[in-house]
Each structure stands twice: as C-alpha cells, then as structure tokens.
Short mmCIF file of C-alpha atoms in Angstrom, two decimals:
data_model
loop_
_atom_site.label_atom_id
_atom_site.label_comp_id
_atom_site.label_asym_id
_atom_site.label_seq_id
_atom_site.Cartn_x
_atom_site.Cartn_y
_atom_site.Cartn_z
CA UNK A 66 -52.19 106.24 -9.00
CA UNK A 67 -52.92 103.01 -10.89
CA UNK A 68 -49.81 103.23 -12.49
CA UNK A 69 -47.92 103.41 -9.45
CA UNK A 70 -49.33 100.61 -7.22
CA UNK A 71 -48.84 98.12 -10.72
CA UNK A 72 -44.83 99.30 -10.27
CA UNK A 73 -44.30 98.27 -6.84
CA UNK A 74 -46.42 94.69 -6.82
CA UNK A 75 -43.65 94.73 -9.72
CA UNK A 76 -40.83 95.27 -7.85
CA UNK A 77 -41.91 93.56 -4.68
CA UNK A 78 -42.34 90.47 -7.10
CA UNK A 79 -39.00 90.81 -8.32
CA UNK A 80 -37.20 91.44 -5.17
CA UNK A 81 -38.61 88.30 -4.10
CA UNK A 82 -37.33 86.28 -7.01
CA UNK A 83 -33.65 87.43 -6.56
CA UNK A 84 -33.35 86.72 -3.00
CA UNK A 85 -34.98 83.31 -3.50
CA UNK A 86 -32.25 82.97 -6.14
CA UNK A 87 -29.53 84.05 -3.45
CA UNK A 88 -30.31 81.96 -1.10
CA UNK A 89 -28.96 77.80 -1.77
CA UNK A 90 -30.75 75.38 -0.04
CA UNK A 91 -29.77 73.87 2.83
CA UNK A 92 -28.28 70.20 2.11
CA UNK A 93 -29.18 67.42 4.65
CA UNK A 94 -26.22 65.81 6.57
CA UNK A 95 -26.14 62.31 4.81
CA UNK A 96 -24.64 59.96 7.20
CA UNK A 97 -21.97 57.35 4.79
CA UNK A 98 -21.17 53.66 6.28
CA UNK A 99 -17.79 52.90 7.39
CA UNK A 100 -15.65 50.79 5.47
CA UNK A 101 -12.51 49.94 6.30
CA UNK A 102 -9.63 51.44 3.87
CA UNK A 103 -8.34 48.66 2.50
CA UNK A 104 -11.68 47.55 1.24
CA UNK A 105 -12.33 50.89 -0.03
CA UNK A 106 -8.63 50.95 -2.13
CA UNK A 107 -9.67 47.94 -3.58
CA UNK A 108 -13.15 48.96 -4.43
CA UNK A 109 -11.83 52.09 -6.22
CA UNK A 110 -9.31 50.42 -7.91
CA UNK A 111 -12.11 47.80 -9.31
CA UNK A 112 -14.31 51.05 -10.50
CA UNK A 113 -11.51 52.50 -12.24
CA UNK A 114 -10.62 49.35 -14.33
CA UNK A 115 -7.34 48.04 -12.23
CA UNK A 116 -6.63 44.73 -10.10
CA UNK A 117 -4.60 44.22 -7.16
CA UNK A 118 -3.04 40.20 -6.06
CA UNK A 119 -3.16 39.79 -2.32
CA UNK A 120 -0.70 37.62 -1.43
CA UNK A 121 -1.71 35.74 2.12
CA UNK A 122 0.64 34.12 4.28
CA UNK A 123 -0.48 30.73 5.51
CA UNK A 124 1.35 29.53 8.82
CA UNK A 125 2.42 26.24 8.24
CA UNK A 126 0.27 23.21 10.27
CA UNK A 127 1.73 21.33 12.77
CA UNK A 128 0.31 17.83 12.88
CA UNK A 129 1.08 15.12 15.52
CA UNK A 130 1.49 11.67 14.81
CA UNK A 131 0.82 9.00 17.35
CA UNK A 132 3.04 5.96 16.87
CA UNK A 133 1.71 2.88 18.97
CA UNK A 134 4.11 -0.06 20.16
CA UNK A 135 4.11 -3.46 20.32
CA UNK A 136 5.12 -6.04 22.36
CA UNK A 137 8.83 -6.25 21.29
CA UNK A 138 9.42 -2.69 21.45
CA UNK A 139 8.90 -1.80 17.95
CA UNK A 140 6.80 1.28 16.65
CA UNK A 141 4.17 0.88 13.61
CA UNK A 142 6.40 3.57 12.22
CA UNK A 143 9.53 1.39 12.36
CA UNK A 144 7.80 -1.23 11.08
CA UNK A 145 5.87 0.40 7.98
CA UNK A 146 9.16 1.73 7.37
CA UNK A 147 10.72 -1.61 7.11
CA UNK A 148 8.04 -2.91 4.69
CA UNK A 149 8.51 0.14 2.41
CA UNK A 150 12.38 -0.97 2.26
CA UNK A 151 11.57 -4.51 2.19
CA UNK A 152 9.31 -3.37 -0.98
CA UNK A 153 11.78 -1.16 -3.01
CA UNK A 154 14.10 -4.44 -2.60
CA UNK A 155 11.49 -6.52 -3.77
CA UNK A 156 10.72 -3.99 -7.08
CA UNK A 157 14.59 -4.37 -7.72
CA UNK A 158 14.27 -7.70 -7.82
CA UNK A 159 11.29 -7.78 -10.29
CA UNK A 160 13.47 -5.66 -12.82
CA UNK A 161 16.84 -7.68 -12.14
CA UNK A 162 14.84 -11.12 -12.75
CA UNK A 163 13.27 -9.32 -16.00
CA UNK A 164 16.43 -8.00 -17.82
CA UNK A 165 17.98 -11.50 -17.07
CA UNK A 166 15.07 -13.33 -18.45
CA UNK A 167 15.25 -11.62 -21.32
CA UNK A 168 19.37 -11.79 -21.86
CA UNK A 169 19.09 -15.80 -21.39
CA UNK A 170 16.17 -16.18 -23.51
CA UNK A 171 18.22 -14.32 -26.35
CA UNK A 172 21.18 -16.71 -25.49
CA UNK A 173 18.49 -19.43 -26.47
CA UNK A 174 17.86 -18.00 -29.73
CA UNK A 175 21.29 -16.56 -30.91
CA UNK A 176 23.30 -20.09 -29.70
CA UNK A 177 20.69 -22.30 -31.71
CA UNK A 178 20.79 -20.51 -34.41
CA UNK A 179 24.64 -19.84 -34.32
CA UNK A 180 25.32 -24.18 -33.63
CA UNK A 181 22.74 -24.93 -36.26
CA UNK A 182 25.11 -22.37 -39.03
CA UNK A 183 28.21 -23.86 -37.82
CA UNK A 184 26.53 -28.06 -38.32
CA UNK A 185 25.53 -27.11 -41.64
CA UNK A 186 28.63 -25.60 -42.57
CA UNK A 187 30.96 -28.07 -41.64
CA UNK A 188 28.42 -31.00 -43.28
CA UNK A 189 28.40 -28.81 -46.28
CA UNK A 190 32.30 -28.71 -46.30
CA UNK A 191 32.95 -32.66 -45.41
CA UNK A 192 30.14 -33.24 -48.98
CA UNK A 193 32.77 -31.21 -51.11
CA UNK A 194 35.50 -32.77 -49.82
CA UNK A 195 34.57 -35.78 -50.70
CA UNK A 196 33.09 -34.54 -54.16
CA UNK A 197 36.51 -35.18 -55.88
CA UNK A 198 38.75 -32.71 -53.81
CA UNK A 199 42.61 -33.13 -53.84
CA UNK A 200 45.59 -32.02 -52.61
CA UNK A 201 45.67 -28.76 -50.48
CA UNK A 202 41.98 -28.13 -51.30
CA UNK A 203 40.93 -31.73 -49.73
CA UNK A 204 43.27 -30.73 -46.46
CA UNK A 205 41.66 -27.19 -46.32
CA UNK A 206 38.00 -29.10 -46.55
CA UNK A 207 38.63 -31.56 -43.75
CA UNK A 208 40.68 -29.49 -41.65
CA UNK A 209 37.60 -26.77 -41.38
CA UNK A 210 34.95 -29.16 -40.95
CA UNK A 211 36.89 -31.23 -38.25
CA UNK A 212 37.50 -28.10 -36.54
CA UNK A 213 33.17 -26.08 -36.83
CA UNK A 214 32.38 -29.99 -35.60
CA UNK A 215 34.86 -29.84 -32.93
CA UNK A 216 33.56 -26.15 -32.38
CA UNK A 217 30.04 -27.30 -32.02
CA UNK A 218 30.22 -29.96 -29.91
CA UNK A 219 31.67 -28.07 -27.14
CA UNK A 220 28.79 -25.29 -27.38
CA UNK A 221 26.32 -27.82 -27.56
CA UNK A 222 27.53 -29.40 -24.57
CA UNK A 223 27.87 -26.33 -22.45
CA UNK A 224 24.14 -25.12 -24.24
CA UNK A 225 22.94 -28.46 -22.98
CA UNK A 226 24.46 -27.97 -20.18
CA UNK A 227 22.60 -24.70 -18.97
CA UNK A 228 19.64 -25.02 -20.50
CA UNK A 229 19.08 -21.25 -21.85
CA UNK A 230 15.24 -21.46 -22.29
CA UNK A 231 14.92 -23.05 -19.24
CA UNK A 232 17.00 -20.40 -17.60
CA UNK A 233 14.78 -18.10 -19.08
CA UNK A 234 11.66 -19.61 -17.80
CA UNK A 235 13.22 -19.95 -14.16
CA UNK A 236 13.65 -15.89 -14.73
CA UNK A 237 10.14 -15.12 -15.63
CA UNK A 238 8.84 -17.02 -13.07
CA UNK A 239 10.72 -15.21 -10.16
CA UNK A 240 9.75 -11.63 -12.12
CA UNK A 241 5.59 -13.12 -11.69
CA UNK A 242 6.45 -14.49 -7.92
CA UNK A 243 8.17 -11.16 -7.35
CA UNK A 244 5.62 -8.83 -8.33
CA UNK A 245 2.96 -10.98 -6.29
CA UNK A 246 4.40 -10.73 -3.60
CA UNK A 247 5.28 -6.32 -3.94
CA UNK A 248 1.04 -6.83 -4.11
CA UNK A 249 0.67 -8.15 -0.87
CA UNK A 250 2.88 -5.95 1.06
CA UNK A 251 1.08 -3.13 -0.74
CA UNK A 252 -1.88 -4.37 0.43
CA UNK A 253 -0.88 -4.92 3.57
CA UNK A 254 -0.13 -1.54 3.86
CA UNK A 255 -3.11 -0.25 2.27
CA UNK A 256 -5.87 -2.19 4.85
CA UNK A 257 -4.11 -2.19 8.33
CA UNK A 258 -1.49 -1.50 10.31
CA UNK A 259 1.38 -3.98 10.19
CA UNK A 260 3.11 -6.15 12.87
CA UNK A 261 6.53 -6.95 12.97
CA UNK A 262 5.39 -10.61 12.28
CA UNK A 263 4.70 -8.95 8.54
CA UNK A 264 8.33 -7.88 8.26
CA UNK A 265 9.66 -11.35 9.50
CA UNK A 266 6.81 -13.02 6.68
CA UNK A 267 8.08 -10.64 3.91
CA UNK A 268 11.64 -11.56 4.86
CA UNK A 269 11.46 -14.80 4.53
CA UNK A 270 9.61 -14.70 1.28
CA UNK A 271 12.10 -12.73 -0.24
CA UNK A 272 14.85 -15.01 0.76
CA UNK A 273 12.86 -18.33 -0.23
CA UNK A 274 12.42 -16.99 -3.86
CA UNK A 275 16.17 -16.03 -3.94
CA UNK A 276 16.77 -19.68 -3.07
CA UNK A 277 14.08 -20.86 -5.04
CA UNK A 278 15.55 -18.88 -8.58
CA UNK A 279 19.28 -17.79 -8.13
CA UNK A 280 20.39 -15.17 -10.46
CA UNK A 281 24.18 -16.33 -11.07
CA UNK A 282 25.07 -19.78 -13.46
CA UNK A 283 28.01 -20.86 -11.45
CA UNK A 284 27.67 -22.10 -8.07
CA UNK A 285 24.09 -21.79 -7.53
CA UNK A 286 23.00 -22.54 -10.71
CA UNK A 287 19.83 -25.05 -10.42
CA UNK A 288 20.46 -28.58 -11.68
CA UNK A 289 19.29 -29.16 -15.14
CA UNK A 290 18.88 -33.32 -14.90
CA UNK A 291 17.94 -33.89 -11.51
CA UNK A 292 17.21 -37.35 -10.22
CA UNK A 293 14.75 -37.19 -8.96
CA UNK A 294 11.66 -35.01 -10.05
CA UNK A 295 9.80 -32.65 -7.71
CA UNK A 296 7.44 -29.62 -7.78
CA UNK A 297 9.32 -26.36 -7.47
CA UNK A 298 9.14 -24.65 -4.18
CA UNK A 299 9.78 -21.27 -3.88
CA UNK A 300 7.61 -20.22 -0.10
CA UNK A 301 9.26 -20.77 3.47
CA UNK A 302 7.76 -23.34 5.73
CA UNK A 303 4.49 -22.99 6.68
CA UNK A 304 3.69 -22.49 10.39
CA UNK A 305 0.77 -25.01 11.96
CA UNK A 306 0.19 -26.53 14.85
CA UNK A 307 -1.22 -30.13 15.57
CA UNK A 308 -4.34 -30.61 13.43
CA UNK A 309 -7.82 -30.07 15.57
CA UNK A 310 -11.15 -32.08 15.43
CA UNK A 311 -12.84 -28.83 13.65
CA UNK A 312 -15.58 -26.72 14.26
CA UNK A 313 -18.38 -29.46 13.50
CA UNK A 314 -22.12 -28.71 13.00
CA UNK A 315 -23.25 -25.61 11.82
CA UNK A 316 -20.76 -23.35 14.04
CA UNK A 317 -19.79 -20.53 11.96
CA UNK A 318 -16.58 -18.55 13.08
CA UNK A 319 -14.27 -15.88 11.01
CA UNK A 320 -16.42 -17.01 8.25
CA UNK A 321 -15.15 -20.76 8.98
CA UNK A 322 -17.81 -23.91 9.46
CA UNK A 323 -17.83 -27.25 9.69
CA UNK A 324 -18.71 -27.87 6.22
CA UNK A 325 -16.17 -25.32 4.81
CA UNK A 326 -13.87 -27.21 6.62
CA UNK A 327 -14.62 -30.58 5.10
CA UNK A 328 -14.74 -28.71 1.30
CA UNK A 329 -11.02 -27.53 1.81
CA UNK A 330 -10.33 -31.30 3.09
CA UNK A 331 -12.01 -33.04 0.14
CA UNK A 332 -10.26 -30.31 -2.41
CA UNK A 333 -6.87 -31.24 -1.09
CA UNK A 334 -7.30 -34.99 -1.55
CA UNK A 335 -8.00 -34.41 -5.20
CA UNK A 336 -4.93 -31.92 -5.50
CA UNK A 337 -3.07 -34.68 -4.25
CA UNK A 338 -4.08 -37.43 -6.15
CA UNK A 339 -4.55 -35.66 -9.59
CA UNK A 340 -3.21 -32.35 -10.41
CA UNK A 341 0.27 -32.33 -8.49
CA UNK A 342 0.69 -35.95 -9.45
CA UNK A 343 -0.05 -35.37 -13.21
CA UNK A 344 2.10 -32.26 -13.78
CA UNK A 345 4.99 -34.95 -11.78
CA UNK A 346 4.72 -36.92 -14.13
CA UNK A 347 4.65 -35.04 -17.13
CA UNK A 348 7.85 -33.24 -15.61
CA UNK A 349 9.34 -37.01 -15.49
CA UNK A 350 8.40 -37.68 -19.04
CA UNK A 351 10.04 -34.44 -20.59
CA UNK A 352 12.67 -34.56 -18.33
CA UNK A 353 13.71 -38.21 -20.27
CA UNK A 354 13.36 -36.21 -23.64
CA UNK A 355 15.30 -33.84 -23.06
CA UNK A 356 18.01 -35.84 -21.30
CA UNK A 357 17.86 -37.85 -24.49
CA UNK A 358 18.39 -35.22 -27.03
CA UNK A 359 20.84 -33.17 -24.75
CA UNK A 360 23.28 -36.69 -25.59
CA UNK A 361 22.36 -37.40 -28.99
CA UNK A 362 23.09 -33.75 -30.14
CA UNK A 363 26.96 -33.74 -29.27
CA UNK A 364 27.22 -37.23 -29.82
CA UNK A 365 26.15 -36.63 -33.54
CA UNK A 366 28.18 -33.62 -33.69
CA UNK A 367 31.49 -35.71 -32.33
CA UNK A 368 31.09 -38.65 -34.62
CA UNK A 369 30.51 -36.26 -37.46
CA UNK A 370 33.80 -34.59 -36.55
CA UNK A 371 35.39 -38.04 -36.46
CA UNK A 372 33.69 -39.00 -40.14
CA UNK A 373 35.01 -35.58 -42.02
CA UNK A 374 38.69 -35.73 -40.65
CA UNK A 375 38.80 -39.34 -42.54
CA UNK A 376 37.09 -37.96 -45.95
CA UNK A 377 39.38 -39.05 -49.03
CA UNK A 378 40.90 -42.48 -46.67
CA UNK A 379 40.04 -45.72 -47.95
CA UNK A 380 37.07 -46.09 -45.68
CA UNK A 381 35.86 -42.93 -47.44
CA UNK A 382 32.67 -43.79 -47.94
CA UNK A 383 31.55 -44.34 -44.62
CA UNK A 384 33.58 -41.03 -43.71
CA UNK A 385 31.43 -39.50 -45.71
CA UNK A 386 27.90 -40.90 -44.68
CA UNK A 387 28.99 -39.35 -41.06
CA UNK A 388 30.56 -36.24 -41.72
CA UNK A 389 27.13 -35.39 -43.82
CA UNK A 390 24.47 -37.49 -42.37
CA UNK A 391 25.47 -37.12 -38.71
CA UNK A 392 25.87 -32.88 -39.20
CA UNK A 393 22.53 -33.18 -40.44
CA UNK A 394 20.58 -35.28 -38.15
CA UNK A 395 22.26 -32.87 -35.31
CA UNK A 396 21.03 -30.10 -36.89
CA UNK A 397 17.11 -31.50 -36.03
CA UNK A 398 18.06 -33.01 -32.90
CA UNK A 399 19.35 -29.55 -31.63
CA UNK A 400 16.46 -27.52 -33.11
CA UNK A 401 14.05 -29.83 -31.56
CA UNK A 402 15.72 -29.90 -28.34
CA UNK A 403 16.12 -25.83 -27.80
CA UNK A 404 13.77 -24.73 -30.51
CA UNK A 405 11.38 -26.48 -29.10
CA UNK A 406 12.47 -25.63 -25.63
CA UNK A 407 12.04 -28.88 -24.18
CA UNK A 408 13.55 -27.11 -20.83
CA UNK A 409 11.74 -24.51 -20.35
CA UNK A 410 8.38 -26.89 -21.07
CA UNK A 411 9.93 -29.37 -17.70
CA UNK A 412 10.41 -26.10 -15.58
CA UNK A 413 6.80 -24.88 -16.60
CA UNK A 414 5.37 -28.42 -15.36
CA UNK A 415 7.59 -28.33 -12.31
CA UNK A 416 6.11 -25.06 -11.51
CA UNK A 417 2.19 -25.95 -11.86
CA UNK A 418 3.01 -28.93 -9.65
CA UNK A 419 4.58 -26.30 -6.81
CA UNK A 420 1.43 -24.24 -7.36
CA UNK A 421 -0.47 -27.21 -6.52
CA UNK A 422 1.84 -28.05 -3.60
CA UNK A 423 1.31 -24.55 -2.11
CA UNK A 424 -2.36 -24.64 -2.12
CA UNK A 425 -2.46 -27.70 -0.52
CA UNK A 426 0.01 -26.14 2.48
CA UNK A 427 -1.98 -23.35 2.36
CA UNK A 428 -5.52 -25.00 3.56
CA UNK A 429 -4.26 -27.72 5.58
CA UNK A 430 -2.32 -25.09 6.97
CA UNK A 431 -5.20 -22.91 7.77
CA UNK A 432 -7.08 -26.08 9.07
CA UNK A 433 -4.61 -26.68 11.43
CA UNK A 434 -4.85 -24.03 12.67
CA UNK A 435 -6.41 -24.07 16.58
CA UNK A 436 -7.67 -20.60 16.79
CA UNK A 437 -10.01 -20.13 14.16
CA UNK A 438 -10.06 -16.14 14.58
CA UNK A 439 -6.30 -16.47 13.90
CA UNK A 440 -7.19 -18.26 10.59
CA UNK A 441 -7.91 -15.88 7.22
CA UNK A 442 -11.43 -15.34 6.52
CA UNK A 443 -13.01 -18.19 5.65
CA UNK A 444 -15.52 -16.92 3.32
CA UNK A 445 -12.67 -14.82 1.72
CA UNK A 446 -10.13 -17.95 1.91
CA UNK A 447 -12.56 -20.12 -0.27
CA UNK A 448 -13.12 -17.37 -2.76
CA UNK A 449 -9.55 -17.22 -3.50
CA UNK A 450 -9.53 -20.86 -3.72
CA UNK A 451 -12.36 -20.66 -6.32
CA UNK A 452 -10.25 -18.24 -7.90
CA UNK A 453 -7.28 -20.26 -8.24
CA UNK A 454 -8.91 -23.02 -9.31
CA UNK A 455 -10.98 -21.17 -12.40
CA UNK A 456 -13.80 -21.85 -10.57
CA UNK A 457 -17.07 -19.92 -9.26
CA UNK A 458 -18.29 -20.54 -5.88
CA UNK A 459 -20.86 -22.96 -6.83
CA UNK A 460 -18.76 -24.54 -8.95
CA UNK A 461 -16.07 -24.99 -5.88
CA UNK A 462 -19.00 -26.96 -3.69
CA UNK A 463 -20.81 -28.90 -6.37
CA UNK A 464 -16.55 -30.32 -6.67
CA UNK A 465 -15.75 -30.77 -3.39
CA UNK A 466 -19.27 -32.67 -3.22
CA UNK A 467 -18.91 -35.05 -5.94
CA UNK A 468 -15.24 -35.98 -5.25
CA UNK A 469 -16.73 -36.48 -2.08
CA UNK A 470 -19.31 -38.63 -3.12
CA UNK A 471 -17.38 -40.56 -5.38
CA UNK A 472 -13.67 -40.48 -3.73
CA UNK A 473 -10.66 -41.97 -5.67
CA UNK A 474 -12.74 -43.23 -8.68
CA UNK A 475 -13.37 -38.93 -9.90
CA UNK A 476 -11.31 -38.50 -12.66
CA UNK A 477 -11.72 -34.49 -12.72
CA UNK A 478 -8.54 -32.49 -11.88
CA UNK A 479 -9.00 -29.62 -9.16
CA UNK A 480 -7.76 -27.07 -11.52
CA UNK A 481 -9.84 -25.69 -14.67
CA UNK A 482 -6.92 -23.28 -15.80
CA UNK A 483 -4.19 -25.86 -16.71
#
C-alpha cells in the first residue's frame, strides 16, 4: 500500500514538471517609439560600420538693396561705382608712373656712363696722336676723336636737355601722389557713403597730377631751366569762401575753437616765411648749378673736338692741351652734373616747397570756411597737421605759441622731417 501511494505522488510530481515545461510564458506587449525611417536607415547603417553623405539643397537668398538718391538724380550705387572706376584708373596710373621712373632713371645711368666711355676715348686717342703719330695712323687718330667728341656733345646736349634723373624723380613723385590719393578714395569708401561731389574731387585730382607730371618728353615735357622758380603744384584749386571773423572765445564746434583757429593761423605764417621760402631758395641755388654745368659739359666736349682735329698742325701744342685736357675736365663736369643728379636734387626741393604750399591752402582753406560743420574735424585736422609736421600734439601748440610770442624774429622751421 505504501509502495503504491510513493508511485503516484511520483507521477503526479512528474506530470506537473512536463506540462510546466510545455507551457512558454506569456511575453508582455513591449510598446517601441516611432522613428521616422530615414532616421532609422541611417542609424542601422551607423551600427553596422557604414556612412551615408546627405547632400541638402539650399535655395538661394534673395537680398534687396536700397539705393538712395541725391539731389542731382544720381544713386549711391552710380556713384560708388564711379569711384571704383575712378580707382582702377588711378592704380594704372601708379604702375605706368613706376615702370617709367624706373626706364628714365636707367637712361640716367646707362647715358653717363656711355658719354663718360666715349670722352675718355676720344681724349685717349687725340694723346696718341700727338705722341709721334704719322701718316695714315695720325689721320685715323684725329679723325676718331673729332668724330666720339662730335658724338658726345650732341648726347650731352640732348642729356642736358631732359634731365634723366630729374625725369626720374618727377616719375616717383606722381607713383607716391598716386597711391595717396587710391588711399583716400578707399577710405572714402570704407567710412561713408559717397556724394557725387567725391567723384567731381577725385576727378579733378586725377587730372591735376596728370598736369602736374606728364608721362610723354615731347610736347608736354616740363621745362628743365625755368625762369623763374616755384613750388610744384600738383592739387586743383581749392574752394573757399570770403574769410570769417572765427569762432572766438571758448566756442567749440566740429572739434573747431577759437584758439585752434589762431594755432592753424600762426602755423601758416611760419610756413610762409620759413619752410616754403627756404626750399625756394635752395631750388634757385641748384637750379644755377646745374644750368652751369649743363653749358660747361658740351662746351668742353666741342672745344675738345675742335683741339684733336688740329693735333700734328703747327699750333700742335695747344691742340693737344684741348683735345686731352678739355675731354677730361668734361668727363668730371658731366659726372658731377648727372652723377650727382643735380636735377633730380632741384625737383626734390621744388616738391617740399609744394608740400608746404598745400598745407598752407589746406588750413586757410578750412578757415575760410563759413560753416564750421562743413569744415573737417578739427581735432582730427590738427592731428594730421602734427603729423605732417613730425610733430606730437603738444609739440604742435607749444610752436604755434612761441612763434606767436615771438613773431618774425623765430628762426625754427614748421617742419621737423626735412
């Protein structure tokens, strides 16, 4: 009986154990977010080591430009267009007056150096000719140094003539003028909007320094010996009205007062009477040199020509002392006229005394001026002054106060840079 009830707990048991083995277990519905598909490609692709490039199309923006007008009728797009052309012509200019500076400055160098070869020469001959030559050979001698004379006296005169190294210097000075003035339209462009009174300034600037420094020799071609000396000018006229009585006391507009106003008065009296009348006169006194040596160099040239054609005469002797003696002394006065470029020194001194004569146009034009907010800063005008001058700010009043104080009898020049 005991062995019977122990065999069905048994299988009961084991019954139990295969239907719990039967039966899975119920799997809870597990609810997966959304994503859309594309994300989902992507994702798998990442997982299972591979990349995909998007390419996304970007519709193009449309923006709007306002273009104002002025009085005349002109847009500020016209107009900024116009200063962009009047600029590329300007930059043109800058490399034309560059490349030319450079050819005539080599015209300097190779022409002295090809005269002084020729002088030597042809003094060298006219010595061996009269060393005991005869016959054909003495012919042969005189003949060729008559003729590299002859030769060199008409270079010298046309080298005199043109003055390469002051050429040269006429050149460079248009490339700096140039390029200052392709800085001021850029800036112009770079702080406000421009005004067809720009344009017209820009114009006129342009054409003034064409004037001022021609590019072609023949026809235009500036005079070498002038009679009279004065400061270069290369800037159109100045616009001012009639002169005002000033702001007076301690009235400050557009950075301008009453003592500003009597600075800038007391700094163009000493322009005036000391730096523009110095760098005259120094363009006087070189101007005399050089007229000097530009005769004495084909006039030594020509006599020495005259002296070697009568080598082996009877008057031999002095034949001689000119043929060699005159080549020689022609030689120096020719390196010491465009060696030392005794023309480009009178066009440099010309020049400072123009700078000087701008400045001066420049304040008294911006103290004539009736409408102070139509002058430039004031604050910013004197600091270019300073500037100008190679001086600081303090520097600027503590001159304009003692040449005040003292008048005529200062002897110290407005300028600190030359």
């Amino acid at each position: 009986m005991t062995t019977l009830q122990s065999s069905t707990l048994v299988c009961s048991s084991a019954s139990r154990e295969i239907r719990a083995t039967l039966q899975a277990p119920k799997l809870r519905h597990l609810s997966m977010p959304k994503l859309p598909m594309r994300d989902l490609v992507e994702e798998l692709n990442m997982r299972s080591g591979y990349t995909t490039t998007t390419q996304i199309e970007m519709k193009p923006q449309t923006t709007t430009t306002t273009s104002t007008r002025d009085d005349d009728g002109t847009s500020s797009s016209t107009v900024i267009s116009e200063l962009y052309a009047i600029m590329e012509s300007v930059a043109d200019r800058v490399e034309m007056h560059t490349n030319i500076g450079e050819q005539r400055d080599n015209w300097n160098h190779l022409l002295l150096t090809s005269i002084n070869a020729i002088t030597v020469a042809a003094a060298t001959m006219a010595g061996i000719a009269a060393s005991g030559g005869m016959g054909a050979p003495l012919v042969a001698l005189k003949l060729s140094s008559t003729l590299l004379y002859s030769a060199a006296t008409g270079m010298l005169l046309v080298m005199n003539k043109i003055q390469p190294s002051q050429l040269a210097e006429e050149q460079r000075n248009a490339s700096r003028l140039f390029k200052q003035l392709h800085g001021k339209i850029q800036t112009t462009l770079a702080l406000r909007t421009p005004t067809p009174m720009d344009v017209k300034d820009a114009m006129a600037k342009v054409l003034a320094l064409d004037k001022a420094y021609p590019l072609p020799l023949l026809g235009t071609m500036l005079n070498k010996f002038p009679a009279t000396v004065e400061p270069a000018v290369w800037w159109p006229q100045l616009r001012g009205p009639a002169e005002q009585e000033g702001l007076g006391g301690k009235t400050e507009r557009n950075g301008w007062s009453g003592k500003l106003e009597e600075e800038m008065r007391d700094i163009v009296g000493v322009l005036k009477r000391k730096d523009t009348q110095e760098y005259v006169r120094l363009s006087k006194i070189v101007l005399k040199i050089n007229k000097i040596l530009a005769i004495s160099g084909p006039l030594l040239t020509g006599l020495a020509a005259v002296g070697s054609a009568f080598v082996g005469s009877p008057h031999g002797s002095w034949a001689v002392f000119l043929g060699v003696v005159a080549g020689a002394l022609a030689s120096v006065v020719n390196t010491l006229e465009h060696g030392g470029q005794v023309g480009m020194v009178f066009e440099m001194y010309r020049s400072s005394a123009g700078f000087f004569r701008l400045m001066e146009e420049q304040i008294e034009s911006n103290l004539k001026e009736r409408e102070v907010e139509r002058r430039e800063n004031g604050k910013l005008f004197e600091m270019k002054v300073a500037l100008q001058l190679g001086r600081s700010l303090s520097e600027l009043k503590d001159f304009a106060a003692s040449s005040s104080r003292n008048g005529k009898a200062t002897e110290e020049f407005g300028s600190k840079l030359f």
